[in-house]
Amino acid sequence: MKGRTEDITTLIELFRSSGWDEMHIEIDGLQLFLSTDPAARLGAGTMALPASEPRSVPQAAAIASEVSAKPAAAAIEIPGHWIAITAPNLGTFYRSPKPGAAPFVEVGQTVEASSDVCLLEVMKLFTTVKAGHKGTIRRVCVNDADMVEHAQTLFYIDPS
Amino acid sequence: MAIKRLFVANRGEIAVRILRTAKALGIETVLGVSAADRDSMGAQMATRAVVLGPAPSAKSYLDVNLVVHAAKATGCDALHPGYGFLSEKPILSKMCAEEGIIFVGPRAETIESLGDKLGGRAMARAAGVQTVPGTDHIATLQDAKAAARELGYPVVMKASAGGGGRGMFKAIDEAALDASFDRASREALAAFGDSRLYMERFVERARHVEVQIVGDGEGKVIHFGERDCTVQRRYQKLIEEAPASAVPADTRRRLHEAAVRLTSHARYRNAGTVEFLYDVDRDDFYFIEVNSRIQVEHPVTEETTGLDLIALQLRVAAGEGLGLEQHDVRVAGHAIEIRVNAEDPARDYAPSPGRITEWSAPTGPGVRLDTHACAGYLVPPFYDSMIGKLIVSGADRAQALDRLKAAIDSFRLTGPKTTLPLAAFIVSHPDFRDNRITTRWLEDLGPFESARSSAHGAH
């Protein structure tokens, strides 16, 4: 669709200046989900609050992006059959078994359910995260050494 | 304020309470939540909320590694533990110190020595603060009689090897001691395989009175008056008030002095509460323990002093000192707090989680509500059942009570069952209004429904 990129850019700018916490739009098969919370995911069960409930103040968006260095994350369409590999708890995400080594997995690589896909570090205690499903890695959603939260999507696997 | 970004390692109303003060002081906040609390009021208020782990506390709020890692990874320079959860675990204070994060609480060694009952008692003795008077092992009836004469009747004989109330004998006079001493030894032997006994003064009518202090960690400690938390059920406080007007003013002064002496001796840093058992008949008090955290009932002290205790905690943690002297603290008026728990008083206080369908909170002069709940809020089944604290103040106790009664009556809350009907019953009870209750009062009334119906029948 012509002009779609401009439309999205405009929407992101509107969202930034709005002081809202989240925005979710669906038009003609396009889903756009914007949030100030880097861990927020589409359909993650946002509670319906009464209109009178005071929401966080506009400045929150600015500080949140500074804290997380990750402003309004736009989620582009993910095919419904892809499976998310999520973080079991908060921690620091590492793609390789040690610094300088090759990553556990790359996009396009096929994995078994028992394959290690990354490390999660909590106060110098490292645990490996398994793929959990057989398939092809389609997307790596987190940068190496970033903090991730509980239930945050780390990878998408295409099981077909 | 030296603190720029504060990590709040708690949930519920206390998270909201801490975030409010941080915001007022211009401090950025990061709230660590469980998956069950990601949409909570605190998560909305905080500059940023991070999800630590799944709903169970053991995998989120109680995991000290996760909490400290989250504070570090989000660039926080200080951490407030609230109450409960990890707040009195020395390891949290220690790990924060190792990571260069300001812990809003005492040093690890202080928490450790105060957390241990015997350690706390030793500290009290060193500071010349009395604990419940008692004896070492007593071997013979003759020794028991001599000891009882010194302690004063009534006394209680306890099995040295016992615990949890088993093997206890109360004696109101020498004849009763005569009659029960041998039996007490024999039963101690039968129950615990050890016949040795010791003796303590028995407090027939006790009130729970505690002193709020804040120490700067350098030996300077200021007190903020006392609180009376005598209305309890199974050692759970239900109603707290300040000041403790049932205790003579002179005794209250001695309580304050004892609390300050004990904690300055320990070079205590942080807000803290020194708990005492007040003996109504002897007009005397005994040290129980020090709670080295902010307490649930701190708002009644804030309402009678006009001070922000969370702000003071942050100041002393940041090494900025108390910023005030004892003579700056003035206690005025009277404040009472009731705890609103999602529990069913008619079903032995069984937890009653669920969706709040109606929430219309009272307002008016002297009414304060500390809560994280609202209409539509789902009270999760994983945590403490407290959903709010209603704090009402007035010029004196009578006015505070009248306002409190009206506030409870106008509180519209549907969904979970709550302790509001119990609070309404207590604050209207003549014993409570006349302030002649003891720590056993509520339990002596029996199950809530029968107590309520007999009270109705009596009027």
PDB file of N, CA and C in Angstrom, chain B residues 302-365:
ATOM      1  N   GLU B 302       2.616   9.079  60.478  1.00  0.00           N
ATOM      2  CA  GLU B 302       2.714  10.204  59.539  1.00  0.00           C
ATOM      3  C   GLU B 302       1.574  11.196  59.762  1.00  0.00           C
ATOM      4  N   GLU B 303       0.383  10.668  60.040  1.00  0.00           N
ATOM      5  CA  GLU B 303      -0.768  11.549  60.221  1.00  0.00           C
ATOM      6  C   GLU B 303      -0.692  12.346  61.521  1.00  0.00           C
ATOM      7  N   THR B 304      -0.025  11.810  62.547  1.00  0.00           N
ATOM      8  CA  THR B 304       0.049  12.546  63.812  1.00  0.00           C
ATOM      9  C   THR B 304       1.311  13.406  63.915  1.00  0.00           C
ATOM     10  N   THR B 305       2.268  13.211  62.996  1.00  0.00           N
ATOM     11  CA  THR B 305       3.479  14.046  63.032  1.00  0.00           C
ATOM     12  C   THR B 305       3.583  14.955  61.817  1.00  0.00           C
ATOM     13  N   GLY B 306       2.810  14.657  60.764  1.00  0.00           N
ATOM     14  CA  GLY B 306       2.888  15.450  59.539  1.00  0.00           C
ATOM     15  C   GLY B 306       4.156  15.192  58.737  1.00  0.00           C
ATOM     16  N   LEU B 307       4.846  14.091  59.021  1.00  0.00           N
ATOM     17  CA  LEU B 307       6.106  13.796  58.330  1.00  0.00           C
ATOM     18  C   LEU B 307       5.943  12.638  57.354  1.00  0.00           C
ATOM     19  N   ASP B 308       6.861  12.574  56.394  1.00  0.00           N
ATOM     20  CA  ASP B 308       6.868  11.506  55.391  1.00  0.00           C
ATOM     21  C   ASP B 308       7.995  10.539  55.753  1.00  0.00           C
ATOM     22  N   LEU B 309       7.623   9.391  56.303  1.00  0.00           N
ATOM     23  CA  LEU B 309       8.640   8.445  56.796  1.00  0.00           C
ATOM     24  C   LEU B 309       9.421   7.794  55.659  1.00  0.00           C
ATOM     25  N   ILE B 310       8.777   7.630  54.496  1.00  0.00           N
ATOM     26  CA  ILE B 310       9.501   7.042  53.355  1.00  0.00           C
ATOM     27  C   ILE B 310      10.594   8.019  52.896  1.00  0.00           C
ATOM     28  N   ALA B 311      10.257   9.310  52.880  1.00  0.00           N
ATOM     29  CA  ALA B 311      11.248  10.319  52.489  1.00  0.00           C
ATOM     30  C   ALA B 311      12.423  10.310  53.462  1.00  0.00           C
ATOM     31  N   LEU B 312      12.118  10.148  54.761  1.00  0.00           N
ATOM     32  CA  LEU B 312      13.190  10.087  55.763  1.00  0.00           C
ATOM     33  C   LEU B 312      14.064   8.854  55.556  1.00  0.00           C
ATOM     34  N   GLN B 313      13.423   7.721  55.220  1.00  0.00           N
ATOM     35  CA  GLN B 313      14.189   6.509  54.923  1.00  0.00           C
ATOM     36  C   GLN B 313      15.179   6.755  53.779  1.00  0.00           C
ATOM     37  N   LEU B 314      14.682   7.412  52.716  1.00  0.00           N
ATOM     38  CA  LEU B 314      15.536   7.658  51.552  1.00  0.00           C
ATOM     39  C   LEU B 314      16.690   8.594  51.924  1.00  0.00           C
ATOM     40  N   ARG B 315      16.387   9.610  52.735  1.00  0.00           N
ATOM     41  CA  ARG B 315      17.427  10.555  53.167  1.00  0.00           C
ATOM     42  C   ARG B 315      18.556   9.861  53.914  1.00  0.00           C
ATOM     43  N   VAL B 316      18.181   9.082  54.942  1.00  0.00           N
ATOM     44  CA  VAL B 316      19.246   8.478  55.761  1.00  0.00           C
ATOM     45  C   VAL B 316      19.975   7.399  54.964  1.00  0.00           C
ATOM     46  N   ALA B 317      19.272   6.723  54.051  1.00  0.00           N
ATOM     47  CA  ALA B 317      19.940   5.709  53.228  1.00  0.00           C
ATOM     48  C   ALA B 317      20.978   6.359  52.332  1.00  0.00           C
ATOM     49  N   ALA B 318      20.643   7.553  51.819  1.00  0.00           N
ATOM     50  CA  ALA B 318      21.555   8.262  50.920  1.00  0.00           C
ATOM     51  C   ALA B 318      22.669   8.971  51.684  1.00  0.00           C
ATOM     52  N   GLY B 319      22.680   8.837  53.014  1.00  0.00           N
ATOM     53  CA  GLY B 319      23.724   9.453  53.829  1.00  0.00           C
ATOM     54  C   GLY B 319      23.527  10.943  54.017  1.00  0.00           C
ATOM     55  N   GLU B 320      22.307  11.403  53.838  1.00  0.00           N
ATOM     56  CA  GLU B 320      22.048  12.837  53.972  1.00  0.00           C
ATOM     57  C   GLU B 320      21.574  13.226  55.367  1.00  0.00           C
ATOM     58  N   GLY B 321      21.551  12.274  56.262  1.00  0.00           N
ATOM     59  CA  GLY B 321      21.158  12.581  57.636  1.00  0.00           C
ATOM     60  C   GLY B 321      19.666  12.775  57.787  1.00  0.00           C
ATOM     61  N   LEU B 322      19.253  12.937  59.042  1.00  0.00           N
ATOM     62  CA  LEU B 322      17.824  13.051  59.315  1.00  0.00           C
ATOM     63  C   LEU B 322      17.249  14.405  58.901  1.00  0.00           C
ATOM     64  N   GLY B 323      18.078  15.439  58.990  1.00  0.00           N
ATOM     65  CA  GLY B 323      17.602  16.766  58.621  1.00  0.00           C
ATOM     66  C   GLY B 323      16.619  17.357  59.608  1.00  0.00           C
ATOM     67  N   LEU B 324      16.469  16.731  60.763  1.00  0.00           N
ATOM     68  CA  LEU B 324      15.625  17.307  61.807  1.00  0.00           C
ATOM     69  C   LEU B 324      16.064  16.787  63.172  1.00  0.00           C
ATOM     70  N   GLU B 325      15.650  17.528  64.189  1.00  0.00           N
ATOM     71  CA  GLU B 325      16.019  17.185  65.562  1.00  0.00           C
ATOM     72  C   GLU B 325      14.779  16.671  66.289  1.00  0.00           C
ATOM     73  N   GLN B 326      15.014  16.078  67.463  1.00  0.00           N
ATOM     74  CA  GLN B 326      13.891  15.537  68.222  1.00  0.00           C
ATOM     75  C   GLN B 326      12.825  16.601  68.503  1.00  0.00           C
ATOM     76  N   HIS B 327      13.261  17.829  68.808  1.00  0.00           N
ATOM     77  CA  HIS B 327      12.264  18.858  69.167  1.00  0.00           C
ATOM     78  C   HIS B 327      11.453  19.335  67.956  1.00  0.00           C
ATOM     79  N   ASP B 328      11.897  18.946  66.736  1.00  0.00           N
ATOM     80  CA  ASP B 328      11.106  19.284  65.543  1.00  0.00           C
ATOM     81  C   ASP B 328       9.908  18.347  65.370  1.00  0.00           C
ATOM     82  N   VAL B 329       9.945  17.216  66.065  1.00  0.00           N
ATOM     83  CA  VAL B 329       8.867  16.229  65.910  1.00  0.00           C
ATOM     84  C   VAL B 329       7.773  16.524  66.925  1.00  0.00           C
ATOM     85  N   ARG B 330       6.605  16.891  66.423  1.00  0.00           N
ATOM     86  CA  ARG B 330       5.485  17.191  67.314  1.00  0.00           C
ATOM     87  C   ARG B 330       4.303  16.291  66.976  1.00  0.00           C
ATOM     88  N   VAL B 331       3.827  15.612  68.008  1.00  0.00           N
ATOM     89  CA  VAL B 331       2.679  14.717  67.810  1.00  0.00           C
ATOM     90  C   VAL B 331       1.406  15.495  68.127  1.00  0.00           C
ATOM     91  N   ALA B 332       0.488  15.517  67.152  1.00  0.00           N
ATOM     92  CA  ALA B 332      -0.773  16.238  67.366  1.00  0.00           C
ATOM     93  C   ALA B 332      -1.944  15.412  66.856  1.00  0.00           C
ATOM     94  N   GLY B 333      -3.049  15.455  67.556  1.00  0.00           N
ATOM     95  CA  GLY B 333      -4.261  14.768  67.133  1.00  0.00           C
ATOM     96  C   GLY B 333      -4.172  13.266  67.335  1.00  0.00           C
ATOM     97  N   HIS B 334      -5.068  12.549  66.667  1.00  0.00           N
ATOM     98  CA  HIS B 334      -5.131  11.106  66.829  1.00  0.00           C
ATOM     99  C   HIS B 334      -5.438  10.475  65.473  1.00  0.00           C
ATOM    100  N   ALA B 335      -4.791   9.351  65.169  1.00  0.00           N
ATOM    101  CA  ALA B 335      -5.033   8.671  63.891  1.00  0.00           C
ATOM    102  C   ALA B 335      -5.241   7.187  64.127  1.00  0.00           C
ATOM    103  N   ILE B 336      -6.170   6.597  63.381  1.00  0.00           N
ATOM    104  CA  ILE B 336      -6.465   5.165  63.496  1.00  0.00           C
ATOM    105  C   ILE B 336      -6.435   4.550  62.098  1.00  0.00           C
ATOM    106  N   GLU B 337      -5.828   3.403  61.998  1.00  0.00           N
ATOM    107  CA  GLU B 337      -5.765   2.686  60.714  1.00  0.00           C
ATOM    108  C   GLU B 337      -6.489   1.355  60.822  1.00  0.00           C
ATOM    109  N   ILE B 338      -7.304   1.041  59.836  1.00  0.00           N
ATOM    110  CA  ILE B 338      -7.844  -0.314  59.761  1.00  0.00           C
ATOM    111  C   ILE B 338      -7.299  -0.967  58.495  1.00  0.00           C
ATOM    112  N   ARG B 339      -7.003  -2.242  58.604  1.00  0.00           N
ATOM    113  CA  ARG B 339      -6.510  -2.969  57.434  1.00  0.00           C
ATOM    114  C   ARG B 339      -7.699  -3.598  56.712  1.00  0.00           C
ATOM    115  N   VAL B 340      -7.758  -3.371  55.416  1.00  0.00           N
ATOM    116  CA  VAL B 340      -8.813  -3.988  54.615  1.00  0.00           C
ATOM    117  C   VAL B 340      -8.193  -5.209  53.928  1.00  0.00           C
ATOM    118  N   ASN B 341      -8.584  -6.384  54.386  1.00  0.00           N
ATOM    119  CA  ASN B 341      -8.062  -7.623  53.827  1.00  0.00           C
ATOM    120  C   ASN B 341      -9.144  -8.320  53.025  1.00  0.00           C
ATOM    121  N   ALA B 342      -8.756  -8.931  51.904  1.00  0.00           N
ATOM    122  CA  ALA B 342      -9.698  -9.731  51.122  1.00  0.00           C
ATOM    123  C   ALA B 342      -9.799 -11.099  51.788  1.00  0.00           C
ATOM    124  N   GLU B 343     -10.524 -11.104  52.903  1.00  0.00           N
ATOM    125  CA  GLU B 343     -10.722 -12.320  53.696  1.00  0.00           C
ATOM    126  C   GLU B 343     -12.171 -12.334  54.151  1.00  0.00           C
ATOM    127  N   ASP B 344     -12.663 -13.508  54.456  1.00  0.00           N
ATOM    128  CA  ASP B 344     -14.038 -13.625  54.903  1.00  0.00           C
ATOM    129  C   ASP B 344     -14.077 -13.860  56.414  1.00  0.00           C
ATOM    130  N   PRO B 345     -14.411 -12.815  57.193  1.00  0.00           N
ATOM    131  CA  PRO B 345     -14.425 -12.978  58.657  1.00  0.00           C
ATOM    132  C   PRO B 345     -15.406 -14.054  59.113  1.00  0.00           C
ATOM    133  N   ALA B 346     -16.484 -14.252  58.320  1.00  0.00           N
ATOM    134  CA  ALA B 346     -17.496 -15.230  58.711  1.00  0.00           C
ATOM    135  C   ALA B 346     -17.034 -16.663  58.453  1.00  0.00           C
ATOM    136  N   ARG B 347     -15.989 -16.825  57.648  1.00  0.00           N
ATOM    137  CA  ARG B 347     -15.473 -18.161  57.362  1.00  0.00           C
ATOM    138  C   ARG B 347     -14.043 -18.282  57.882  1.00  0.00           C
ATOM    139  N   ASP B 348     -13.877 -17.914  59.153  1.00  0.00           N
ATOM    140  CA  ASP B 348     -12.570 -17.989  59.815  1.00  0.00           C
ATOM    141  C   ASP B 348     -11.475 -17.287  58.999  1.00  0.00           C
ATOM    142  N   TYR B 349     -11.828 -16.164  58.408  1.00  0.00           N
ATOM    143  CA  TYR B 349     -10.861 -15.315  57.703  1.00  0.00           C
ATOM    144  C   TYR B 349     -10.187 -16.041  56.534  1.00  0.00           C
ATOM    145  N   ALA B 350     -10.952 -16.880  55.837  1.00  0.00           N
ATOM    146  CA  ALA B 350     -10.405 -17.559  54.657  1.00  0.00           C
ATOM    147  C   ALA B 350     -10.120 -16.517  53.577  1.00  0.00           C
ATOM    148  N   PRO B 351      -9.006 -16.651  52.854  1.00  0.00           N
ATOM    149  CA  PRO B 351      -8.700 -15.697  51.783  1.00  0.00           C
ATOM    150  C   PRO B 351      -9.835 -15.655  50.766  1.00  0.00           C
ATOM    151  N   SER B 352     -10.106 -14.467  50.252  1.00  0.00           N
ATOM    152  CA  SER B 352     -11.215 -14.298  49.309  1.00  0.00           C
ATOM    153  C   SER B 352     -10.745 -13.481  48.105  1.00  0.00           C
ATOM    154  N   PRO B 353      -9.874 -14.073  47.265  1.00  0.00           N
ATOM    155  CA  PRO B 353      -9.405 -13.335  46.098  1.00  0.00           C
ATOM    156  C   PRO B 353     -10.519 -13.206  45.060  1.00  0.00           C
ATOM    157  N   GLY B 354     -10.278 -12.373  44.053  1.00  0.00           N
ATOM    158  CA  GLY B 354     -11.273 -12.236  42.983  1.00  0.00           C
ATOM    159  C   GLY B 354     -11.350 -10.812  42.467  1.00  0.00           C
ATOM    160  N   ARG B 355     -12.235 -10.606  41.514  1.00  0.00           N
ATOM    161  CA  ARG B 355     -12.378  -9.315  40.842  1.00  0.00           C
ATOM    162  C   ARG B 355     -13.194  -8.351  41.693  1.00  0.00           C
ATOM    163  N   ILE B 356     -12.680  -7.142  41.880  1.00  0.00           N
ATOM    164  CA  ILE B 356     -13.448  -6.103  42.581  1.00  0.00           C
ATOM    165  C   ILE B 356     -14.425  -5.497  41.581  1.00  0.00           C
ATOM    166  N   THR B 357     -15.705  -5.637  41.867  1.00  0.00           N
ATOM    167  CA  THR B 357     -16.703  -5.152  40.911  1.00  0.00           C
ATOM    168  C   THR B 357     -17.160  -3.732  41.228  1.00  0.00           C
ATOM    169  N   GLU B 358     -17.136  -3.380  42.507  1.00  0.00           N
ATOM    170  CA  GLU B 358     -17.494  -2.004  42.877  1.00  0.00           C
ATOM    171  C   GLU B 358     -16.501  -1.510  43.913  1.00  0.00           C
ATOM    172  N   TRP B 359     -16.033  -0.288  43.724  1.00  0.00           N
ATOM    173  CA  TRP B 359     -15.048   0.280  44.637  1.00  0.00           C
ATOM    174  C   TRP B 359     -15.323   1.763  44.718  1.00  0.00           C
ATOM    175  N   SER B 360     -15.959   2.164  45.778  1.00  0.00           N
ATOM    176  CA  SER B 360     -16.214   3.579  45.973  1.00  0.00           C
ATOM    177  C   SER B 360     -15.687   3.923  47.356  1.00  0.00           C
ATOM    178  N   ALA B 361     -14.528   4.572  47.380  1.00  0.00           N
ATOM    179  CA  ALA B 361     -13.807   4.780  48.625  1.00  0.00           C
ATOM    180  C   ALA B 361     -14.289   6.029  49.343  1.00  0.00           C
ATOM    181  N   PRO B 362     -14.233   6.010  50.667  1.00  0.00           N
ATOM    182  CA  PRO B 362     -14.683   7.179  51.428  1.00  0.00           C
ATOM    183  C   PRO B 362     -13.746   8.370  51.249  1.00  0.00           C
ATOM    184  N   THR B 363     -14.306   9.562  51.394  1.00  0.00           N
ATOM    185  CA  THR B 363     -13.497  10.786  51.381  1.00  0.00           C
ATOM    186  C   THR B 363     -13.943  11.631  52.560  1.00  0.00           C
ATOM    187  N   GLY B 364     -13.324  12.770  52.727  1.00  0.00           N
ATOM    188  CA  GLY B 364     -13.724  13.668  53.806  1.00  0.00           C
ATOM    189  C   GLY B 364     -12.530  14.101  54.627  1.00  0.00           C
ATOM    190  N   PRO B 365     -12.772  15.028  55.577  1.00  0.00           N
ATOM    191  CA  PRO B 365     -11.666  15.537  56.380  1.00  0.00           C
ATOM    192  C   PRO B 365     -10.989  14.410  57.149  1.00  0.00           C
TER     193      PRO B 365
END
